[in-house]
CSV table of C-alpha atoms in Angstrom, one decimal:
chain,number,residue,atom,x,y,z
A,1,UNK,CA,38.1,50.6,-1.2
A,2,UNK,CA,38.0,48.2,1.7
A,3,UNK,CA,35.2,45.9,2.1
A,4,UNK,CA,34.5,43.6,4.8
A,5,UNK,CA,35.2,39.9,4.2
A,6,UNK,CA,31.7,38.5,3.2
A,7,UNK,CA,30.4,36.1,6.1
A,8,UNK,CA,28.1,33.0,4.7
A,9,UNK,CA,25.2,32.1,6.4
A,10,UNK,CA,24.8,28.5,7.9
A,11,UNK,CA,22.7,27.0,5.4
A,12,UNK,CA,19.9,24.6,7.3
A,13,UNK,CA,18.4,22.5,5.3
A,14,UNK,CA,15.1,20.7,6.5
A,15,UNK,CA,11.8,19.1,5.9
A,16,UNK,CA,8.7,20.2,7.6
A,17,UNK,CA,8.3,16.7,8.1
A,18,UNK,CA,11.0,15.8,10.0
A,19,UNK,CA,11.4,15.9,13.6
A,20,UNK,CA,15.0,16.0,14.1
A,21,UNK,CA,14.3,18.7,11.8
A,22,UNK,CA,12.2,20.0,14.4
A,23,UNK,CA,13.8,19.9,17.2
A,24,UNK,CA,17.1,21.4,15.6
A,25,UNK,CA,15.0,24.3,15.1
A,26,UNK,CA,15.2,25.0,18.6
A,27,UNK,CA,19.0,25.6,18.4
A,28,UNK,CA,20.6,26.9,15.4
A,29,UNK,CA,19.7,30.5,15.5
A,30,UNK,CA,21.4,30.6,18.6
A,31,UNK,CA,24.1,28.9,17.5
A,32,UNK,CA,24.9,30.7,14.4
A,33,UNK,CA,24.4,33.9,16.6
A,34,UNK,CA,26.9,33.1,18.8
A,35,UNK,CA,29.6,33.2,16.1
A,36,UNK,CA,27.8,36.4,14.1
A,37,UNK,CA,26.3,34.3,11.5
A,38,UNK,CA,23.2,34.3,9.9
A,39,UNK,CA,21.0,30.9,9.1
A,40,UNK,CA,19.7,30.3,5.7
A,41,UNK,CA,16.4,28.2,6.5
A,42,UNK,CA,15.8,26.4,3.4
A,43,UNK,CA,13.3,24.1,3.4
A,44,UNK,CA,13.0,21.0,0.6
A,45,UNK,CA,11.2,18.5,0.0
A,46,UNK,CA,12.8,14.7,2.0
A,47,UNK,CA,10.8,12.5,-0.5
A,48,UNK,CA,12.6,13.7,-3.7
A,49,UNK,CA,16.0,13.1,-1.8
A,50,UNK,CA,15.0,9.8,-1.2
A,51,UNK,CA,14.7,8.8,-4.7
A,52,UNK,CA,18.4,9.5,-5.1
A,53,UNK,CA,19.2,8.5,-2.2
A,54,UNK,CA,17.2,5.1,-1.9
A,55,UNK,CA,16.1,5.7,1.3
A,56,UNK,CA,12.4,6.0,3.1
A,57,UNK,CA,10.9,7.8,5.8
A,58,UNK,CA,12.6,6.8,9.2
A,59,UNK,CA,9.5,5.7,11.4
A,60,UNK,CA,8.3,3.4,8.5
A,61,UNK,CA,11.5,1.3,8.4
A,62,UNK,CA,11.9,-2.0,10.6
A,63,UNK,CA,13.9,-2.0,13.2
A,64,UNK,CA,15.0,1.3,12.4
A,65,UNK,CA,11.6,2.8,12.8
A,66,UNK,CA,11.2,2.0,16.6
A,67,UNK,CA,14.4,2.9,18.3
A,68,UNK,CA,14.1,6.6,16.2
A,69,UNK,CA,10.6,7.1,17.8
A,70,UNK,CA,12.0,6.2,21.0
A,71,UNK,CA,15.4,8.2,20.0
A,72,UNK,CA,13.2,11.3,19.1
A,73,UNK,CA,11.5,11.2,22.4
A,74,UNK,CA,14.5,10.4,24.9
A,75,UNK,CA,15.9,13.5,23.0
A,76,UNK,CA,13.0,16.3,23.0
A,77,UNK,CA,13.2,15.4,27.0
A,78,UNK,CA,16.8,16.5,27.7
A,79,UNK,CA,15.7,19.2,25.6
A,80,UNK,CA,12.7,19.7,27.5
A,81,UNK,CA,10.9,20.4,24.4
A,82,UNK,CA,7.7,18.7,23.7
A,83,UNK,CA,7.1,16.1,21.2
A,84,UNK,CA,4.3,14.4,19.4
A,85,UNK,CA,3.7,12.6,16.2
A,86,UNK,CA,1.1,14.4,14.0
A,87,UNK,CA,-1.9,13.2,12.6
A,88,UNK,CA,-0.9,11.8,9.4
A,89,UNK,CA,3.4,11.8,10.0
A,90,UNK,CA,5.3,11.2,8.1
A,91,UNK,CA,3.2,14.3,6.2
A,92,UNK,CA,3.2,16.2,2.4
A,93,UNK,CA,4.9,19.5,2.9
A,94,UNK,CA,4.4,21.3,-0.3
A,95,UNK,CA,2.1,23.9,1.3
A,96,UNK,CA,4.1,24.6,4.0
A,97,UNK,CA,7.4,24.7,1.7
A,98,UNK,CA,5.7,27.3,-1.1
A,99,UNK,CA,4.6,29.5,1.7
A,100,UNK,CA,7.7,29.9,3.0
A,101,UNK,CA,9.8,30.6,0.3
A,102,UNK,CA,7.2,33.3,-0.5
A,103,UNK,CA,7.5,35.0,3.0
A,104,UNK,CA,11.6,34.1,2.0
A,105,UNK,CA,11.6,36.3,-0.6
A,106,UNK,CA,10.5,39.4,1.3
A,107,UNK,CA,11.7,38.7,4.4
A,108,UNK,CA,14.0,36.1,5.6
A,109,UNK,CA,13.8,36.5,9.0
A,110,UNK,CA,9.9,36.5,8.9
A,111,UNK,CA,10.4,33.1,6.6
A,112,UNK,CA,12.7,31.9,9.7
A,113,UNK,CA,10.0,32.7,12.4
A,114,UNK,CA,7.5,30.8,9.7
A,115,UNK,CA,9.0,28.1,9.8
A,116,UNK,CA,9.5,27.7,14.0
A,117,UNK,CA,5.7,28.1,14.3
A,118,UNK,CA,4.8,25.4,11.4
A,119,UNK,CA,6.9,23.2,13.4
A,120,UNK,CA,5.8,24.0,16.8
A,121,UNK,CA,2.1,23.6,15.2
A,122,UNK,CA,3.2,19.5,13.8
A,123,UNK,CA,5.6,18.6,16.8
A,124,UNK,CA,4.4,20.7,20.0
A,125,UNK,CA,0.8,21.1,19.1
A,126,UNK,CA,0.1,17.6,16.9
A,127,UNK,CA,-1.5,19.8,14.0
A,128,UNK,CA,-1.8,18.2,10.6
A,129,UNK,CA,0.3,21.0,8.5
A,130,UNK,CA,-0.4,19.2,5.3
A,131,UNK,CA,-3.5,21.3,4.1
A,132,UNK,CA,-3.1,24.5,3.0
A,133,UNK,CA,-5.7,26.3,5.2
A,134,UNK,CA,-3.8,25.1,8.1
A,135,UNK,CA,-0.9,26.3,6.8
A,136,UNK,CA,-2.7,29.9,6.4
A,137,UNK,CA,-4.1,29.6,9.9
A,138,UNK,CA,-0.3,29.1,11.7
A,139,UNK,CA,0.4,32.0,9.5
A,140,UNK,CA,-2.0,34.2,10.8
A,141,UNK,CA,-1.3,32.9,14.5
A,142,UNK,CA,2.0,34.5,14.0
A,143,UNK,CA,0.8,38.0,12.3
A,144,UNK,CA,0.7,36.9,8.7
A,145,UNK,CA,-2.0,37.8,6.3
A,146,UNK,CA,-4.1,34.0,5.7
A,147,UNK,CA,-5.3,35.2,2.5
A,148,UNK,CA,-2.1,36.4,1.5
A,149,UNK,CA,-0.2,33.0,2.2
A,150,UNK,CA,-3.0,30.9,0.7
A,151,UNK,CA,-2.7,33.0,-2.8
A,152,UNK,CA,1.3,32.5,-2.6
A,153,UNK,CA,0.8,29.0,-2.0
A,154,UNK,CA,-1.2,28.9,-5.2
A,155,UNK,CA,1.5,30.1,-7.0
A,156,UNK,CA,3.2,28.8,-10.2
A,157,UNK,CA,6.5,31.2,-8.2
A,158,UNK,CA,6.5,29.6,-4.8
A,159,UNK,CA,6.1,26.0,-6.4
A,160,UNK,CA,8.8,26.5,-9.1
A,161,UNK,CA,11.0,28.0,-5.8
A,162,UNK,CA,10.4,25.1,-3.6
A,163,UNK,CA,11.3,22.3,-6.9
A,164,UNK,CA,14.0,24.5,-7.9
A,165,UNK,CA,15.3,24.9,-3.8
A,166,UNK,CA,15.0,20.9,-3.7
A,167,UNK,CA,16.9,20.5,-6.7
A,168,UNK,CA,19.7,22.8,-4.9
A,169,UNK,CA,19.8,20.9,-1.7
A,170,UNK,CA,19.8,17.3,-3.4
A,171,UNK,CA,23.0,19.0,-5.4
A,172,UNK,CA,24.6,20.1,-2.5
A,173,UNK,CA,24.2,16.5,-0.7
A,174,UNK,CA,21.6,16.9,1.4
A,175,UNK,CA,19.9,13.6,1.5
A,176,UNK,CA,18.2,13.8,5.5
A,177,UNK,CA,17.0,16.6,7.8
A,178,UNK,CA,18.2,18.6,9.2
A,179,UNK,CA,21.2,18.8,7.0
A,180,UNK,CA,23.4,21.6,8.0
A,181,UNK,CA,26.2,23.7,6.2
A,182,UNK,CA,29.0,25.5,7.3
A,183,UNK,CA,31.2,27.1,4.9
A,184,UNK,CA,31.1,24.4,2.7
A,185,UNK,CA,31.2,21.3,5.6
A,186,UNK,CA,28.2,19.1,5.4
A,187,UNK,CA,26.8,17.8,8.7
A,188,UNK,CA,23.9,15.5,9.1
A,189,UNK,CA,21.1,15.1,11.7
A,190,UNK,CA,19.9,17.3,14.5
A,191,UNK,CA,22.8,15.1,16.5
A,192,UNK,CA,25.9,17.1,14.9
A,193,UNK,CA,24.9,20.0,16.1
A,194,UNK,CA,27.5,20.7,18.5
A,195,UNK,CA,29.7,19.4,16.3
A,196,UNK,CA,28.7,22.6,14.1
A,197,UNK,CA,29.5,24.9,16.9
A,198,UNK,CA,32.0,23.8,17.4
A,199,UNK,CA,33.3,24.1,13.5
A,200,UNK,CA,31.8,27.7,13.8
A,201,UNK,CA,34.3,28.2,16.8
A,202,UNK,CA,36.7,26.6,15.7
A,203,UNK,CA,36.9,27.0,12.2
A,204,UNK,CA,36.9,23.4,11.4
A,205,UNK,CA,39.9,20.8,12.2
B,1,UNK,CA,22.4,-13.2,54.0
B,2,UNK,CA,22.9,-9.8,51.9
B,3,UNK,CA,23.6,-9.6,48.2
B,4,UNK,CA,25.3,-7.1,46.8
B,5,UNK,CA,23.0,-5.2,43.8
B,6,UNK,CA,23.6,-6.9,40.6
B,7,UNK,CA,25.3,-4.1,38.3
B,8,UNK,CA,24.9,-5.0,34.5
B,9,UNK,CA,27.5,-4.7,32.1
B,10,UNK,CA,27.1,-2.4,29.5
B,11,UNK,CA,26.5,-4.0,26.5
B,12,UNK,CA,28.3,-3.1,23.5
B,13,UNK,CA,27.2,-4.7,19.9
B,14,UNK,CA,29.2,-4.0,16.9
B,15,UNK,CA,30.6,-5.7,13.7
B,16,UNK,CA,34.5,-5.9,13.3
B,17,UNK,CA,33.6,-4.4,9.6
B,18,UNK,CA,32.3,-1.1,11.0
B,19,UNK,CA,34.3,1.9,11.1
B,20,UNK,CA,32.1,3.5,13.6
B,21,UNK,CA,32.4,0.6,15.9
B,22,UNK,CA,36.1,1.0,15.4
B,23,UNK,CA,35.6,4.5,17.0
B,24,UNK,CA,33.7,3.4,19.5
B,25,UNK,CA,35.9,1.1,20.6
B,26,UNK,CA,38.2,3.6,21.7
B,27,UNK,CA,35.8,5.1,24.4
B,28,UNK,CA,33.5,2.6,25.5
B,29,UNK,CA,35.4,1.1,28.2
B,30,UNK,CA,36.5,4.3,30.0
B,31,UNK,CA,32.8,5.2,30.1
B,32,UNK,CA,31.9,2.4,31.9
B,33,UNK,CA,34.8,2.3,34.2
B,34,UNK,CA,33.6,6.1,35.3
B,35,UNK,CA,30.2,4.4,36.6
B,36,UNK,CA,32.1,1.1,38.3
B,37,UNK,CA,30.7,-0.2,34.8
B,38,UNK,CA,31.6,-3.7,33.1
B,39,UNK,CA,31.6,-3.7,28.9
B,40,UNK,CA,30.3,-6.9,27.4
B,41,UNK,CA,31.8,-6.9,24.1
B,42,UNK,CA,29.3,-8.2,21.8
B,43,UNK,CA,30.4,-8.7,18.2
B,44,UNK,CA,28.0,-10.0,15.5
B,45,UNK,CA,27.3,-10.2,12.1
B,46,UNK,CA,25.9,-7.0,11.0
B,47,UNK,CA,24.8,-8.3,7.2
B,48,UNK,CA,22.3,-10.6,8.7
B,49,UNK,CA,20.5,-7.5,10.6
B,50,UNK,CA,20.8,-5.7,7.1
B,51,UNK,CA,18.2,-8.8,6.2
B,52,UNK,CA,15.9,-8.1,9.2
B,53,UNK,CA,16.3,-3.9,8.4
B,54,UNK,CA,16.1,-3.6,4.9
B,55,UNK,CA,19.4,-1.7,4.9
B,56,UNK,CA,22.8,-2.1,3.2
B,57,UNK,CA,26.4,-1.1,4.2
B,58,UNK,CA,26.7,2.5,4.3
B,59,UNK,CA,29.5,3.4,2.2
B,60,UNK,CA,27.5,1.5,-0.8
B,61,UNK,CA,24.8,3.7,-0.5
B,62,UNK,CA,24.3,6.8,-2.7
B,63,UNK,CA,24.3,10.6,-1.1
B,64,UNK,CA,25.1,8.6,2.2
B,65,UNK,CA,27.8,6.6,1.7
B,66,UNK,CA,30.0,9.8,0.6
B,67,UNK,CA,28.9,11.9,3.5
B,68,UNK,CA,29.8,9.0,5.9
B,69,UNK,CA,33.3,8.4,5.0
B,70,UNK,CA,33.6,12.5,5.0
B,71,UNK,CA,32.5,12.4,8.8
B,72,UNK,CA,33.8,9.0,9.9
B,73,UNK,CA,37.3,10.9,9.0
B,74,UNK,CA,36.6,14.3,10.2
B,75,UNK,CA,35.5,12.1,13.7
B,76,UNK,CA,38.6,10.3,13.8
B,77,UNK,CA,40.4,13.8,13.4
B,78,UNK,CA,38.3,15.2,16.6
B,79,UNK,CA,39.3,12.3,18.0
B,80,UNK,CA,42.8,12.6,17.4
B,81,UNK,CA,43.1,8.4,16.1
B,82,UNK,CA,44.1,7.2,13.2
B,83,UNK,CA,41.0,5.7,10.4
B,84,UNK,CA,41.3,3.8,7.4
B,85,UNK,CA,38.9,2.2,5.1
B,86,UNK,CA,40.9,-1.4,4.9
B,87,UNK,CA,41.4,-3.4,1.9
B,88,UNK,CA,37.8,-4.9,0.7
B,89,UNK,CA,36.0,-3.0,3.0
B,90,UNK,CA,32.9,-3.3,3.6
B,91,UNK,CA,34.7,-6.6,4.6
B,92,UNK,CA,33.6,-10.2,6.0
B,93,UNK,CA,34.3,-10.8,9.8
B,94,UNK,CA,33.1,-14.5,10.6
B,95,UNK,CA,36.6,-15.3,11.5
B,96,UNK,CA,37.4,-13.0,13.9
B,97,UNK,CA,34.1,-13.1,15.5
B,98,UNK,CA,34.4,-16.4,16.2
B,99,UNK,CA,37.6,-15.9,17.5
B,100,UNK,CA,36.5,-13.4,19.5
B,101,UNK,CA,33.7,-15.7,21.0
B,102,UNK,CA,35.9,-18.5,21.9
B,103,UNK,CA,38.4,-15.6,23.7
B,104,UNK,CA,35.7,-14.9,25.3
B,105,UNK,CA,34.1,-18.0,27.0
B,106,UNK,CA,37.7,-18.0,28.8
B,107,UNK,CA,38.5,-14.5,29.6
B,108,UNK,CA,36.2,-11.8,28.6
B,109,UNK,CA,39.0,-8.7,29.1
B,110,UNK,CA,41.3,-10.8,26.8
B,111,UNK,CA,38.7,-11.3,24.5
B,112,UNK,CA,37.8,-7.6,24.3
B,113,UNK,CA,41.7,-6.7,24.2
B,114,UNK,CA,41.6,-9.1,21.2
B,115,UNK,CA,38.5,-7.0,19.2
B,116,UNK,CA,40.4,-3.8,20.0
B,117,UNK,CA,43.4,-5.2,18.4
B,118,UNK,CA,41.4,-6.8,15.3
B,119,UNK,CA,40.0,-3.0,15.1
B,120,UNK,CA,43.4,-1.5,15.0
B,121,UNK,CA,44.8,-4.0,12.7
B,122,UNK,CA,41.5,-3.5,9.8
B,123,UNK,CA,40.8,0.7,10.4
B,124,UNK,CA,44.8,2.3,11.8
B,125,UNK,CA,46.8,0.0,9.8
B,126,UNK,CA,44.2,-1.5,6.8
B,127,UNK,CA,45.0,-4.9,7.2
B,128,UNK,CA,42.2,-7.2,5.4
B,129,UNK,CA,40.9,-9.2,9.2
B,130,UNK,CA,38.5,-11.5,7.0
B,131,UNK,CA,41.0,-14.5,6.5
B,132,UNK,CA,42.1,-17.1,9.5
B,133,UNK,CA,45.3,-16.6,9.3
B,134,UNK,CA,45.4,-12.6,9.5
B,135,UNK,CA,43.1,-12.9,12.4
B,136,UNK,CA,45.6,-15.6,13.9
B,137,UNK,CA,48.4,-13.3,13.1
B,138,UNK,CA,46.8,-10.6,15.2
B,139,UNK,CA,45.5,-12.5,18.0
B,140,UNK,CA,49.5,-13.7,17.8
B,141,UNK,CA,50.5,-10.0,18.3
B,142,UNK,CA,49.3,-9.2,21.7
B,143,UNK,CA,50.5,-12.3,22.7
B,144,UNK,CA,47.7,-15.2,22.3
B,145,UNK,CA,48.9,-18.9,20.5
B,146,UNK,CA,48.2,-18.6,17.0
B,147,UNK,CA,47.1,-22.1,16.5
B,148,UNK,CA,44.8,-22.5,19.0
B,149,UNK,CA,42.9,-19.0,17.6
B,150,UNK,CA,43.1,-21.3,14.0
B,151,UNK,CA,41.9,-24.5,15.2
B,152,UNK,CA,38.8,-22.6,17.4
B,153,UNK,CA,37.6,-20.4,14.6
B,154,UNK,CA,37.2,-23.4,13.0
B,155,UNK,CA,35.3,-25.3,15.6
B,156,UNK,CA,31.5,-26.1,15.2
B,157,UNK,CA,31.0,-24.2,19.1
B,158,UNK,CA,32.7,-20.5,18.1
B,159,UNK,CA,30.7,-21.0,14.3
B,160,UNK,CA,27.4,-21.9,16.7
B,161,UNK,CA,28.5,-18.8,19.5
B,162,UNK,CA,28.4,-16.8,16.5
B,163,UNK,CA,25.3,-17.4,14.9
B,164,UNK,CA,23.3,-17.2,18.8
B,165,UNK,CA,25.0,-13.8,19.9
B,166,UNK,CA,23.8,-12.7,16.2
B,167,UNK,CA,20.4,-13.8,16.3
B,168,UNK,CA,20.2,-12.1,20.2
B,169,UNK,CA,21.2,-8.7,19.0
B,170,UNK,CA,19.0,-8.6,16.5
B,171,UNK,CA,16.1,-9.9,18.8
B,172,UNK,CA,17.5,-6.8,21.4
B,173,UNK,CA,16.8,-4.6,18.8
B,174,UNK,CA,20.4,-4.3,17.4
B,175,UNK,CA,20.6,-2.7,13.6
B,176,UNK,CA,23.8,-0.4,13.5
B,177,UNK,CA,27.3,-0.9,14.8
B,178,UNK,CA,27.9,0.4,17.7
B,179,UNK,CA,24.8,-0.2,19.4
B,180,UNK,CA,24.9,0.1,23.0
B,181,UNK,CA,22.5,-1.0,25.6
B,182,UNK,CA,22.3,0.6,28.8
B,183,UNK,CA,20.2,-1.0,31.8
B,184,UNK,CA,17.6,-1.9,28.7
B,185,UNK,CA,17.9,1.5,27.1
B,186,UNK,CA,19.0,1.4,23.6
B,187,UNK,CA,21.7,3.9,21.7
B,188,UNK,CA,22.6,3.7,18.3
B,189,UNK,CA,25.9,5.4,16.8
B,190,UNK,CA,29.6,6.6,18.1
B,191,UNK,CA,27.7,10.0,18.0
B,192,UNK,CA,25.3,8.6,21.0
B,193,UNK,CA,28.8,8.0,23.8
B,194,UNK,CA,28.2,11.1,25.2
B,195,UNK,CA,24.2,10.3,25.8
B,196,UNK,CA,25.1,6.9,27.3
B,197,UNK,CA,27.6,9.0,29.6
B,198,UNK,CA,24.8,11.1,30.8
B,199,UNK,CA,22.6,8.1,31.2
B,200,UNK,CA,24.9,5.9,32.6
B,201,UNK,CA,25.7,9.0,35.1
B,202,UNK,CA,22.0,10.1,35.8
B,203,UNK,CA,20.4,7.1,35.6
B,204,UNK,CA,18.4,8.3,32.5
B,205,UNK,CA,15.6,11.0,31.6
């Protein structure tokens, strides 16, 4: 019996957080698609990384800080995506994170188009995504049942996923967002992407 | 009486310890050259921004100091140059910075011939640039005197050039090697070339 060779996804790892996260979220369905491949949208929690990785959020570093919110901007306008800071940034994302690994497990691509529309709600639309009825009330904007998502979000299941998908991530290296990989290469920050086209085309070199 | 416009160099800070730098170095000058551009090579002291940003050397860092050396080598093989991490790397570069300064307050393509050089010698070949004499040696190799690179790295004025052109990149902002500025726009990274390409071409966005 002849199978066909397995293909892995393009795992994308992010924080609902994180605008480079954000506006990577633009492209890499489209690039994956170009070269057949699926994403695997894992979201995980940035803070937990950081105490491995010694690091802080971005904005609240000197020097550092200021030339990424600039950085962030001058790139959402070749883009031309918008971009704002929400209320509250650098924000918890625990709600956001259980919810989507519930929709994950019946549904990835429902989990994917989650995810875009949290995003769009914190970067495009300045929402505060923090609370959990917000998080219900994107959900709903895109079809999904509010009282549904707010119950899974509740859940001992979606927060033991999103822990046990943060452990997984920190294992595999990810210590920023988005963190991309592609048959086993890491890449870092919404800035490699076409460097992970071009390993998708390519193969790797 | 008609002046011709005033075109400003592009401005090009790095630290002779930086790997990316090193990369950079490689590229900057033909970018500038497509836009009738001037590079002003602008070495300093990297460590003493660390103090301003609360950073440290990246290779020294958990989660990111592995991931960098993984893409500073998979850059170099897309580039198609040579990279080496040198001996005692992250490594001191007073002495050839002041050499570099006191090149350059005679002849600033010299001088920047001279950084390329000191890059090749640390990150192709892995020679240890930090003492006098290996940066005398180099300077030596593309045909400056030896003992008048000696003698100036030890002079009060290149120690003083030093320490100003330090201080002024960090006051412009300056926290990474390479960091470019472009007409007063700042770019951080060897990943940001092809940006200030487009900005240099366009004008900016």
């Amino acid at each position: 019996m002849v199978t066909a060779p397995s293909v892995k996804p393009v795992e994308f790892y992010f924080d609902f957080s994180s605008p480079y996260g954000y506006l990577a979220s633009y492209r890499i369905d489209d690039i994956a698609k170009e070269f057949g491949r699926e994403v695997a949208w894992r979201p995980y929690l940035l803070g937990v990384a950081f105490k491995s990785s010694g690091q802080s959020p971005l904005v609240s570093q000197p020097m550092r800080g200021p030339y990424h919110l600039r950085d962030m901007e001058r790139t959402a306008r070749r883009m031309q995506v918008p971009i704002v800071l929400p209320e509250g940034f650098p924000m918890a994302t625990m709600a956001a994170g259980r919810a989507f690994y519930w929709l994950d497990g019946q549904d990835p691509r429902r989990a994917a188009d989650f995810a875009k529309a949290i995003y769009r709600a914190a970067f495009a639309q300045g929402r505060n995504i923090t609370p959990t009825d917000v998080v219900a009330e994107v959900a709903g904007e895109i079809g999904l049942d509010p009282a549904a998502v707010t119950a899974a979000i509740g859940s001992p299941e979606a927060k033991e996923r999103l822990r046990a998908e943060t452990e997984s991530a920190i294992a595999r290296g990810a210590f920023g967002s988005p963190f991309i990989i592609v048959d086993g290469e890491p890449f870092w920050g919404n800035d490699r992407l076409d460097e992970v086209r071009e390993w998708l085309k390519t193969g790797g070199w």
